[in-house]
Amino acid sequence: MEWSTASWAALNASLPPPLGEEAAVSAGPALCLSVAKSVLLGLVVALTIGGNTLVLLALVRSRSLRDSTAYLIGSLAVADLLLGLAVLPFSAVLEVSGRWYFGAAFCAVWAAADVLCCTASILSLCVISVDRYIGVTRPLGHAHIMSGRRTMALNGLVWAVSLAISIGPLVGWRGPPDASGQRCTVNGEVGYVLFSVLGSFYLPMLVILCVYWRIYRAVVRETRCWQNGLKVTDSQVALRVHRGGRRPSDDSGCSAADETRCTDLERSAVGSRLQSKFRVQTRAAKTLGIVVGVFLLCWFPFFFIHPLSEWLGVGTGGPY
């Protein structure tokens, strides 16, 4: 019996494809996914390095930014820049390939550097929030309270605490390493996990939330004082702000005990400077509050799921 062309075509279609063709078809989506992940992670690394480098250059080149707050922002930028240079590139390789190519010893150093940079970044935000609270509540005395020497001491304390939290795995406080040497996983030692998440995230987050609650209350109180035309300075001297003949109301919460201690500040340089600094510090606090809020929301899932998984004995199972 002779086979027609259509019969041969139907037979060929019913046969399985060759091994090479099947592998190529199955590898297509995986390759596209790897390329997309590589581009996205490469962009994240580049933006992290470039953005923080620009921040440091601005702090160095601009004299108007060379104050105590700039030292705190510089410490934050250094932490994030080190994260982009020493941690994120290896994280990207591990995420894309699914394997660790750099050895078990470097895995421990890299994981410690990750904890160091992340902890220094979060603690820097914590210190900056305290700096903003002082700026809002003590606008005229902020420069004296947050002097350059005190700010540098705070930066040193931030990095010392971060080093103390991150060095644990390097001195043996960690679970057994991967036997194959091809994976670099999250440190699963329960004691260290609880210690690190408390020191790196939850305690700083608690301080930040408390400080910003106090900032909010201070802004409401100070704004009410200005609206009612009376401001009590740090020395408890009530300063009356001229508001078209309006007298301060008794329910403002800012009334002075002795009316004779009030000073008329109409066209007063002190009152104008105080109000201007208060507005600047308030805007800075609002901007930083938004940044810190987004930062904490992004980190919270990891710092919640990771210790819970290790405590329950499940483990995250993913790369660090």
Coordinates of N, CA and C in Angstrom, one line a residue, residues 11-225:
L11 N 1.7 11.0 10.3 CA 2.5 10.1 11.0 C 3.6 10.9 11.7
N12 N 4.2 11.8 11.0 CA 5.3 12.6 11.6 C 4.8 13.5 12.7
A13 N 3.6 14.0 12.6 CA 3.0 14.8 13.6 C 2.7 14.1 14.9
S14 N 2.4 12.8 14.7 CA 2.1 12.0 15.9 C 3.3 11.5 16.7
L15 N 4.5 11.6 16.1 CA 5.7 11.1 16.7 C 6.2 12.2 17.7
P16 N 6.9 11.8 18.8 CA 7.4 12.8 19.7 C 8.6 13.6 19.1
P17 N 8.7 14.9 19.4 CA 9.8 15.6 18.8 C 11.2 15.1 19.2
P18 N 12.2 15.4 18.5 CA 13.6 15.0 18.9 C 13.9 15.6 20.2
L19 N 14.9 15.0 20.9 CA 15.3 15.4 22.2 C 15.8 16.9 22.2
G20 N 16.6 17.2 21.2 CA 17.1 18.6 21.2 C 16.0 19.6 21.0
E21 N 15.1 19.3 20.2 CA 14.0 20.3 19.9 C 13.1 20.4 21.2
E22 N 12.9 19.3 21.9 CA 12.1 19.4 23.1 C 12.8 20.2 24.2
A23 N 14.1 20.0 24.3 CA 14.8 20.8 25.3 C 14.8 22.3 25.0
A24 N 14.9 22.6 23.7 CA 14.9 24.0 23.3 C 13.6 24.6 23.6
V25 N 12.5 23.9 23.3 CA 11.2 24.5 23.6 C 11.0 24.7 25.1
S26 N 11.4 23.8 25.9 CA 11.2 23.9 27.4 C 12.2 25.0 27.9
A27 N 13.4 25.2 27.3 CA 14.3 26.1 27.8 C 14.0 27.6 27.4
G28 N 13.1 27.7 26.5 CA 12.8 29.1 26.0 C 12.2 30.0 27.1
P29 N 11.1 29.6 27.8 CA 10.5 30.4 28.8 C 11.5 30.6 30.0
A30 N 12.2 29.6 30.3 CA 13.2 29.7 31.4 C 14.3 30.7 31.1
L31 N 14.7 30.7 29.8 CA 15.8 31.7 29.4 C 15.2 33.1 29.4
C32 N 14.0 33.3 29.0 CA 13.4 34.6 29.0 C 13.2 35.1 30.4
L33 N 12.8 34.2 31.3 CA 12.7 34.6 32.7 C 14.0 35.0 33.3
S34 N 15.1 34.2 33.0 CA 16.4 34.6 33.5 C 16.9 35.9 33.0
V35 N 16.6 36.2 31.7 CA 17.1 37.4 31.2 C 16.3 38.6 31.8
A36 N 15.0 38.4 32.0 CA 14.2 39.5 32.6 C 14.7 39.7 34.1
K37 N 14.9 38.7 34.8 CA 15.4 38.8 36.2 C 16.8 39.5 36.2
S38 N 17.6 39.1 35.3 CA 19.0 39.7 35.2 C 18.9 41.2 35.0
V39 N 18.1 41.6 34.0 CA 17.9 43.0 33.7 C 17.3 43.8 34.9
L40 N 16.3 43.2 35.5 CA 15.7 43.9 36.6 C 16.6 44.1 37.8
L41 N 17.3 43.0 38.2 CA 18.2 43.0 39.3 C 19.4 43.9 39.0
G42 N 19.9 43.9 37.8 CA 21.0 44.7 37.4 C 20.6 46.2 37.5
L43 N 19.4 46.5 37.1 CA 18.9 47.9 37.2 C 18.8 48.3 38.7
V44 N 18.4 47.4 39.6 CA 18.3 47.7 41.0 C 19.7 48.0 41.6
V45 N 20.7 47.1 41.2 CA 22.0 47.3 41.7 C 22.6 48.7 41.2
A46 N 22.4 49.0 39.9 CA 22.9 50.2 39.3 C 22.2 51.4 40.0
L47 N 20.9 51.4 40.2 CA 20.3 52.5 40.9 C 20.7 52.7 42.3
T48 N 20.9 51.6 43.0 CA 21.4 51.6 44.4 C 22.8 52.3 44.4
I49 N 23.7 51.8 43.6 CA 25.1 52.4 43.6 C 25.1 53.8 43.1
G50 N 24.4 54.1 42.0 CA 24.4 55.4 41.4 C 23.7 56.4 42.3
G51 N 22.5 56.1 42.9 CA 21.8 57.0 43.7 C 22.5 57.4 44.9
N52 N 23.1 56.4 45.6 CA 23.8 56.8 46.9 C 25.2 57.5 46.6
T53 N 25.8 57.2 45.4 CA 27.0 57.9 45.1 C 26.6 59.4 44.8
L54 N 25.5 59.7 44.2 CA 25.1 61.1 44.0 C 24.8 61.8 45.3
V55 N 24.2 61.0 46.2 CA 24.0 61.6 47.5 C 25.3 62.0 48.2
L56 N 26.2 61.1 48.2 CA 27.5 61.4 48.8 C 28.2 62.6 48.1
L57 N 28.2 62.6 46.8 CA 28.8 63.7 46.1 C 28.1 65.1 46.4
A58 N 26.8 65.1 46.5 CA 26.1 66.3 46.9 C 26.5 66.8 48.3
L59 N 26.6 65.8 49.2 CA 27.0 66.2 50.6 C 28.5 66.8 50.6
V60 N 29.3 66.2 49.8 CA 30.7 66.7 49.8 C 30.9 68.0 49.0
R61 N 30.2 68.2 47.9 CA 30.4 69.4 47.1 C 29.6 70.6 47.5
S62 N 28.4 70.4 48.2 CA 27.6 71.5 48.6 C 27.9 71.9 50.0
R63 N 28.3 73.1 50.2 CA 28.6 73.6 51.5 C 27.3 73.8 52.3
S64 N 26.2 74.1 51.7 CA 25.0 74.3 52.4 C 24.5 73.1 53.1
L65 N 24.9 71.9 52.6 CA 24.5 70.6 53.2 C 25.4 70.1 54.3
R66 N 26.5 70.8 54.6 CA 27.5 70.4 55.5 C 27.1 70.7 56.9
D67 N 26.0 70.1 57.5 CA 25.6 70.3 58.8 C 25.6 68.9 59.5
S68 N 25.1 68.9 60.8 CA 25.1 67.7 61.5 C 24.1 66.7 60.9
T69 N 23.0 67.1 60.3 CA 22.1 66.2 59.7 C 22.7 65.5 58.5
A70 N 23.6 66.3 57.8 CA 24.3 65.7 56.6 C 25.2 64.5 57.0
Y71 N 25.8 64.6 58.2 CA 26.6 63.5 58.6 C 25.8 62.2 58.8
L72 N 24.6 62.4 59.3 CA 23.7 61.2 59.5 C 23.2 60.7 58.1
I73 N 22.9 61.5 57.2 CA 22.5 61.1 55.9 C 23.6 60.5 55.2
G74 N 24.8 61.0 55.4 CA 26.0 60.4 54.7 C 26.3 59.0 55.2
S75 N 26.1 58.8 56.5 CA 26.2 57.4 57.1 C 25.2 56.5 56.5
L76 N 24.0 56.9 56.3 CA 22.9 56.1 55.6 C 23.3 55.8 54.2
A77 N 23.8 56.8 53.5 CA 24.2 56.6 52.1 C 25.4 55.6 52.0
V78 N 26.3 55.7 52.9 CA 27.5 54.8 52.9 C 27.0 53.4 53.1
A79 N 26.1 53.2 54.0 CA 25.6 51.8 54.3 C 24.9 51.3 53.1
D80 N 24.0 52.1 52.4 CA 23.3 51.6 51.2 C 24.3 51.4 50.0
L81 N 25.3 52.3 49.9 CA 26.3 52.1 48.9 C 27.1 50.8 49.0
L82 N 27.5 50.5 50.3 CA 28.2 49.3 50.5 C 27.3 48.1 50.2
L83 N 26.1 48.2 50.5 CA 25.1 47.1 50.2 C 25.1 46.9 48.7
G84 N 25.0 48.0 47.9 CA 25.0 47.9 46.5 C 26.3 47.3 45.9
L85 N 27.4 47.6 46.5 CA 28.7 47.2 46.0 C 29.1 45.7 46.4
A86 N 28.9 45.4 47.7 CA 29.4 44.2 48.2 C 28.4 43.1 48.4
V87 N 27.1 43.4 48.3 CA 26.1 42.4 48.6 C 25.2 42.1 47.4
L88 N 24.6 43.2 46.9 CA 23.5 43.0 45.9 C 24.1 42.3 44.6
P89 N 25.3 42.6 44.1 CA 25.7 41.8 42.9 C 25.7 40.3 43.1
F90 N 26.2 39.8 44.2 CA 26.2 38.4 44.5 C 24.8 37.9 44.7
S91 N 24.0 38.7 45.3 CA 22.6 38.3 45.5 C 21.9 38.1 44.1
A92 N 22.2 39.0 43.2 CA 21.7 38.9 41.8 C 22.1 37.6 41.1
V93 N 23.4 37.3 41.2 CA 23.9 36.0 40.6 C 23.2 34.8 41.2
L94 N 23.1 34.8 42.5 CA 22.5 33.7 43.2 C 21.0 33.6 42.8
E95 N 20.3 34.7 42.7 CA 18.9 34.7 42.4 C 18.7 34.2 41.0
V96 N 19.5 34.6 40.0 CA 19.3 34.2 38.6 C 19.7 32.8 38.4
S97 N 20.9 32.4 38.9 CA 21.4 31.1 38.6 C 20.9 30.0 39.5
G98 N 20.5 30.4 40.7 CA 20.1 29.4 41.7 C 21.2 28.6 42.4
R99 N 22.4 29.0 42.1 CA 23.6 28.3 42.7 C 24.6 29.4 43.3
W100 N 25.3 28.9 44.3 CA 26.4 29.8 44.9 C 27.7 29.4 44.3
Y101 N 28.4 30.3 43.7 CA 29.7 29.9 43.0 C 30.9 30.4 43.7
F102 N 30.8 31.0 44.9 CA 31.9 31.7 45.5 C 32.4 31.0 46.8
G103 N 32.0 29.8 47.1 CA 32.6 29.1 48.2 C 31.9 29.3 49.5
A104 N 32.0 28.4 50.5 CA 31.4 28.5 51.8 C 31.9 29.6 52.6
A105 N 33.2 29.8 52.6 CA 33.9 30.8 53.4 C 33.3 32.2 53.0
F106 N 33.3 32.5 51.7 CA 32.8 33.8 51.3 C 31.3 33.9 51.5
C107 N 30.6 32.8 51.6 CA 29.2 32.9 51.9 C 28.9 33.5 53.2
A108 N 29.7 33.0 54.2 CA 29.6 33.5 55.6 C 29.9 35.0 55.7
V109 N 31.0 35.4 55.0 CA 31.4 36.8 55.0 C 30.4 37.7 54.3
W110 N 29.9 37.2 53.2 CA 28.8 37.9 52.4 C 27.6 38.1 53.2
A111 N 27.1 37.0 53.9 CA 25.9 37.1 54.7 C 26.1 38.1 55.9
A112 N 27.3 38.1 56.5 CA 27.6 39.0 57.5 C 27.6 40.5 57.0
A113 N 28.1 40.7 55.8 CA 28.1 42.0 55.2 C 26.7 42.5 54.9
D114 N 25.9 41.5 54.5 CA 24.5 41.9 54.3 C 23.8 42.3 55.6
V115 N 24.0 41.6 56.7 CA 23.4 42.0 57.9 C 24.0 43.3 58.4
L116 N 25.3 43.5 58.2 CA 25.9 44.7 58.7 C 25.4 46.0 58.0
C117 N 25.3 45.9 56.7 CA 24.8 47.0 55.9 C 23.3 47.3 56.1
C118 N 22.5 46.3 56.2 CA 21.1 46.5 56.4 C 20.8 47.0 57.8
T119 N 21.5 46.5 58.8 CA 21.4 47.0 60.2 C 21.8 48.4 60.3
A120 N 23.0 48.8 59.7 CA 23.5 50.2 59.7 C 22.5 51.1 59.0
S121 N 21.9 50.6 58.0 CA 20.9 51.5 57.3 C 19.7 51.8 58.1
I122 N 19.1 50.7 58.8 CA 17.9 50.9 59.6 C 18.2 51.7 60.9
L123 N 19.4 51.5 61.5 CA 19.8 52.2 62.7 C 20.0 53.7 62.3
S124 N 20.6 53.9 61.1 CA 20.8 55.3 60.7 C 19.4 56.0 60.5
L125 N 18.5 55.4 60.0 CA 17.1 56.0 59.9 C 16.6 56.2 61.3
C126 N 16.9 55.4 62.2 CA 16.4 55.6 63.6 C 17.0 56.8 64.2
V127 N 18.3 57.0 64.0 CA 19.0 58.2 64.5 C 18.5 59.5 63.8
I128 N 18.3 59.4 62.5 CA 17.8 60.5 61.8 C 16.4 60.9 62.3
S129 N 15.6 60.0 62.6 CA 14.3 60.3 63.1 C 14.4 61.1 64.5
V130 N 15.3 60.7 65.3 CA 15.6 61.4 66.6 C 16.1 62.8 66.2
D131 N 16.9 62.9 65.3 CA 17.4 64.3 64.8 C 16.3 65.1 64.3
R132 N 15.3 64.6 63.6 CA 14.2 65.4 63.1 C 13.3 65.8 64.3
Y133 N 13.2 64.9 65.3 CA 12.4 65.3 66.5 C 13.0 66.5 67.2
I134 N 14.3 66.5 67.3 CA 14.9 67.6 68.0 C 14.8 68.9 67.1
G135 N 14.9 68.7 65.8 CA 14.7 69.8 64.9 C 13.3 70.5 64.9
V136 N 12.3 69.6 65.1 CA 10.9 70.2 65.2 C 10.7 70.8 66.5
T137 N 11.1 70.2 67.6 CA 10.8 70.7 69.0 C 11.8 71.7 69.4
R138 N 13.0 71.8 68.9 CA 14.0 72.7 69.3 C 14.6 73.3 68.1
P139 N 13.9 74.1 67.2 CA 14.4 74.5 66.0 C 15.6 75.5 66.1
L140 N 15.6 76.3 67.1 CA 16.7 77.2 67.3 C 17.9 76.6 68.0
G141 N 17.7 75.6 68.8 CA 18.8 74.9 69.5 C 19.3 73.6 68.8
H142 N 18.7 73.3 67.7 CA 19.0 72.0 67.0 C 20.5 72.0 66.7
A143 N 21.1 73.0 66.2 CA 22.5 73.0 65.7 C 23.4 72.8 66.9
H144 N 23.0 73.3 68.1 CA 23.9 73.2 69.3 C 23.7 71.8 69.9
I145 N 22.5 71.3 69.9 CA 22.2 69.9 70.5 C 22.9 68.9 69.6
M146 N 22.6 68.9 68.3 CA 23.2 67.9 67.4 C 24.4 68.5 66.8
S147 N 25.5 68.7 67.6 CA 26.7 69.2 67.1 C 27.4 68.2 66.2
G148 N 28.5 68.6 65.5 CA 29.2 67.7 64.7 C 29.8 66.6 65.5
R149 N 30.4 66.9 66.6 CA 31.0 65.8 67.4 C 30.0 64.8 67.9
R150 N 28.8 65.2 68.4 CA 27.8 64.3 68.8 C 27.3 63.5 67.7
T151 N 27.1 64.1 66.5 CA 26.6 63.4 65.3 C 27.6 62.3 64.9
M152 N 28.9 62.6 64.9 CA 29.9 61.6 64.5 C 29.9 60.5 65.6
A153 N 29.7 60.8 66.8 CA 29.7 59.8 67.9 C 28.5 58.9 67.7
L154 N 27.3 59.4 67.3 CA 26.1 58.6 67.0 C 26.4 57.7 65.8
N155 N 27.1 58.2 64.8 CA 27.4 57.4 63.6 C 28.3 56.2 64.0
G156 N 29.3 56.5 64.8 CA 30.2 55.5 65.3 C 29.4 54.4 66.1
L157 N 28.4 54.9 66.9 CA 27.6 53.9 67.7 C 26.8 53.0 66.8
V158 N 26.2 53.6 65.7 CA 25.4 52.9 64.8 C 26.2 51.8 64.2
W159 N 27.4 52.1 63.7 CA 28.2 51.1 63.0 C 28.8 50.0 64.0
A160 N 29.0 50.4 65.3 CA 29.5 49.5 66.3 C 28.4 48.5 66.6
V161 N 27.2 49.0 66.8 CA 26.1 48.1 67.1 C 25.8 47.1 65.9
S162 N 25.9 47.7 64.7 CA 25.6 46.9 63.5 C 26.7 45.8 63.4
L163 N 27.9 46.1 63.7 CA 29.0 45.1 63.6 C 28.8 44.0 64.7
A164 N 28.4 44.4 65.9 CA 28.1 43.5 66.9 C 27.0 42.5 66.6
I165 N 26.0 43.0 65.9 CA 24.9 42.1 65.4 C 25.3 41.2 64.3
S166 N 26.1 41.7 63.4 CA 26.4 40.9 62.2 C 27.6 39.9 62.3
I167 N 28.4 40.1 63.4 CA 29.6 39.3 63.5 C 29.3 37.9 64.1
G168 N 28.1 37.7 64.6 CA 27.8 36.4 65.2 C 28.1 35.2 64.4
P169 N 27.6 35.1 63.1 CA 27.8 33.9 62.3 C 29.3 33.7 62.0
L170 N 30.1 34.8 62.0 CA 31.5 34.6 61.7 C 32.3 34.0 62.8
V171 N 31.7 34.0 64.0 CA 32.4 33.4 65.2 C 31.7 32.1 65.6
G172 N 30.9 31.6 64.7 CA 30.3 30.2 64.9 C 28.8 30.2 65.3
W173 N 28.2 31.4 65.5 CA 26.8 31.4 65.9 C 25.9 31.2 64.6
R174 N 25.9 30.0 64.1 CA 25.1 29.8 62.9 C 24.9 28.3 62.7
G175 N 23.9 27.9 61.9 CA 23.6 26.5 61.6 C 24.7 25.9 60.7
P176 N 24.6 24.6 60.4 CA 25.6 24.0 59.6 C 25.6 24.5 58.2
P177 N 26.7 24.7 57.5 CA 26.7 25.2 56.1 C 26.2 24.1 55.2
D178 N 25.9 24.5 54.0 CA 25.5 23.6 52.9 C 26.6 22.6 52.6
A179 N 26.3 21.3 52.6 CA 27.4 20.3 52.3 C 27.9 20.4 50.9
S180 N 27.0 20.7 49.9 CA 27.5 20.8 48.5 C 28.3 22.0 48.2
G181 N 28.1 23.1 49.0 CA 28.8 24.3 48.7 C 28.2 25.1 47.6
Q182 N 27.1 24.7 47.1 CA 26.4 25.4 46.0 C 25.2 26.2 46.4
R183 N 25.0 26.3 47.7 CA 23.9 27.1 48.2 C 24.4 28.0 49.3
C184 N 23.9 29.2 49.4 CA 24.2 30.1 50.5 C 22.8 30.5 51.1
T185 N 22.4 29.9 52.2 CA 21.0 30.1 52.7 C 21.1 31.0 53.9
V186 N 19.9 31.4 54.3 CA 19.7 32.2 55.5 C 20.2 31.5 56.7
N187 N 20.8 32.2 57.6 CA 21.3 31.6 58.8 C 20.0 31.1 59.6
G188 N 20.0 29.8 59.8 CA 18.8 29.2 60.5 C 18.9 29.0 61.9
E189 N 20.0 29.4 62.6 CA 20.1 29.2 64.0 C 19.1 30.1 64.7
V190 N 18.2 29.5 65.5 CA 17.1 30.2 66.0 C 17.5 31.3 66.9
G191 N 18.4 31.1 67.8 CA 18.9 32.1 68.7 C 19.4 33.3 68.0
Y192 N 20.2 33.1 67.0 CA 20.8 34.3 66.3 C 19.7 35.0 65.5
V193 N 18.8 34.2 64.9 CA 17.7 34.8 64.1 C 16.9 35.8 65.0
L194 N 16.5 35.3 66.2 CA 15.8 36.2 67.1 C 16.6 37.4 67.5
F195 N 17.8 37.2 67.8 CA 18.7 38.3 68.3 C 18.9 39.3 67.2
S196 N 19.1 38.8 65.9 CA 19.4 39.8 64.8 C 18.1 40.5 64.4
V197 N 17.0 39.9 64.4 CA 15.8 40.6 63.9 C 15.3 41.6 65.0
L198 N 15.6 41.3 66.3 CA 15.2 42.3 67.3 C 16.1 43.5 67.2
G199 N 17.4 43.2 67.1 CA 18.4 44.4 67.1 C 18.4 45.1 65.8
S200 N 18.2 44.4 64.7 CA 18.3 45.0 63.3 C 17.0 45.7 62.9
F201 N 15.8 45.2 63.4 CA 14.6 45.8 62.9 C 13.6 46.2 63.9
Y202 N 13.2 45.3 64.8 CA 12.0 45.5 65.7 C 12.3 46.6 66.7
L203 N 13.4 46.6 67.3 CA 13.7 47.7 68.3 C 13.9 49.0 67.6
P204 N 14.7 49.1 66.5 CA 14.7 50.4 65.8 C 13.3 50.8 65.3
M205 N 12.5 49.9 64.8 CA 11.2 50.3 64.3 C 10.4 50.8 65.5
L206 N 10.5 50.2 66.6 CA 9.7 50.7 67.8 C 10.1 52.2 68.1
V207 N 11.5 52.4 68.1 CA 12.0 53.8 68.4 C 11.5 54.7 67.4
I208 N 11.5 54.4 66.1 CA 11.1 55.2 65.0 C 9.6 55.6 65.1
L209 N 8.8 54.6 65.4 CA 7.3 54.8 65.5 C 7.0 55.7 66.7
C210 N 7.7 55.5 67.8 CA 7.5 56.4 69.0 C 7.9 57.8 68.7
V211 N 9.1 57.9 68.1 CA 9.6 59.3 67.8 C 8.7 60.0 66.9
Y212 N 8.2 59.3 65.8 CA 7.3 60.0 64.9 C 6.0 60.3 65.5
W213 N 5.5 59.6 66.4 CA 4.3 59.9 67.1 C 4.5 61.2 67.9
R214 N 5.7 61.3 68.6 CA 6.0 62.5 69.3 C 6.2 63.7 68.3
I215 N 6.7 63.5 67.2 CA 6.9 64.5 66.2 C 5.5 65.0 65.7
Y216 N 4.6 64.1 65.5 CA 3.2 64.5 65.1 C 2.6 65.3 66.2
R217 N 2.7 64.9 67.4 CA 2.1 65.7 68.5 C 2.7 67.0 68.6
A218 N 4.1 67.1 68.5 CA 4.7 68.4 68.6 C 4.3 69.3 67.4
V219 N 4.2 68.8 66.2 CA 3.8 69.6 65.1 C 2.4 70.2 65.3
V220 N 1.5 69.3 65.8 CA 0.1 69.8 66.1 C 0.1 70.9 67.2
R221 N 0.9 70.7 68.2 CA 0.9 71.6 69.3 C 1.6 73.0 68.8
E222 N 2.7 72.9 68.1 CA 3.4 74.1 67.7 C 2.5 74.9 66.7
T223 N 1.9 74.1 65.8 CA 1.0 74.8 64.8 C -0.1 75.5 65.5
R224 N -0.7 74.9 66.5 CA -1.8 75.6 67.3 C -1.2 76.8 67.9
C225 N 0.0 76.8 68.4 CA 0.6 77.9 69.1 C 0.7 79.1 68.1

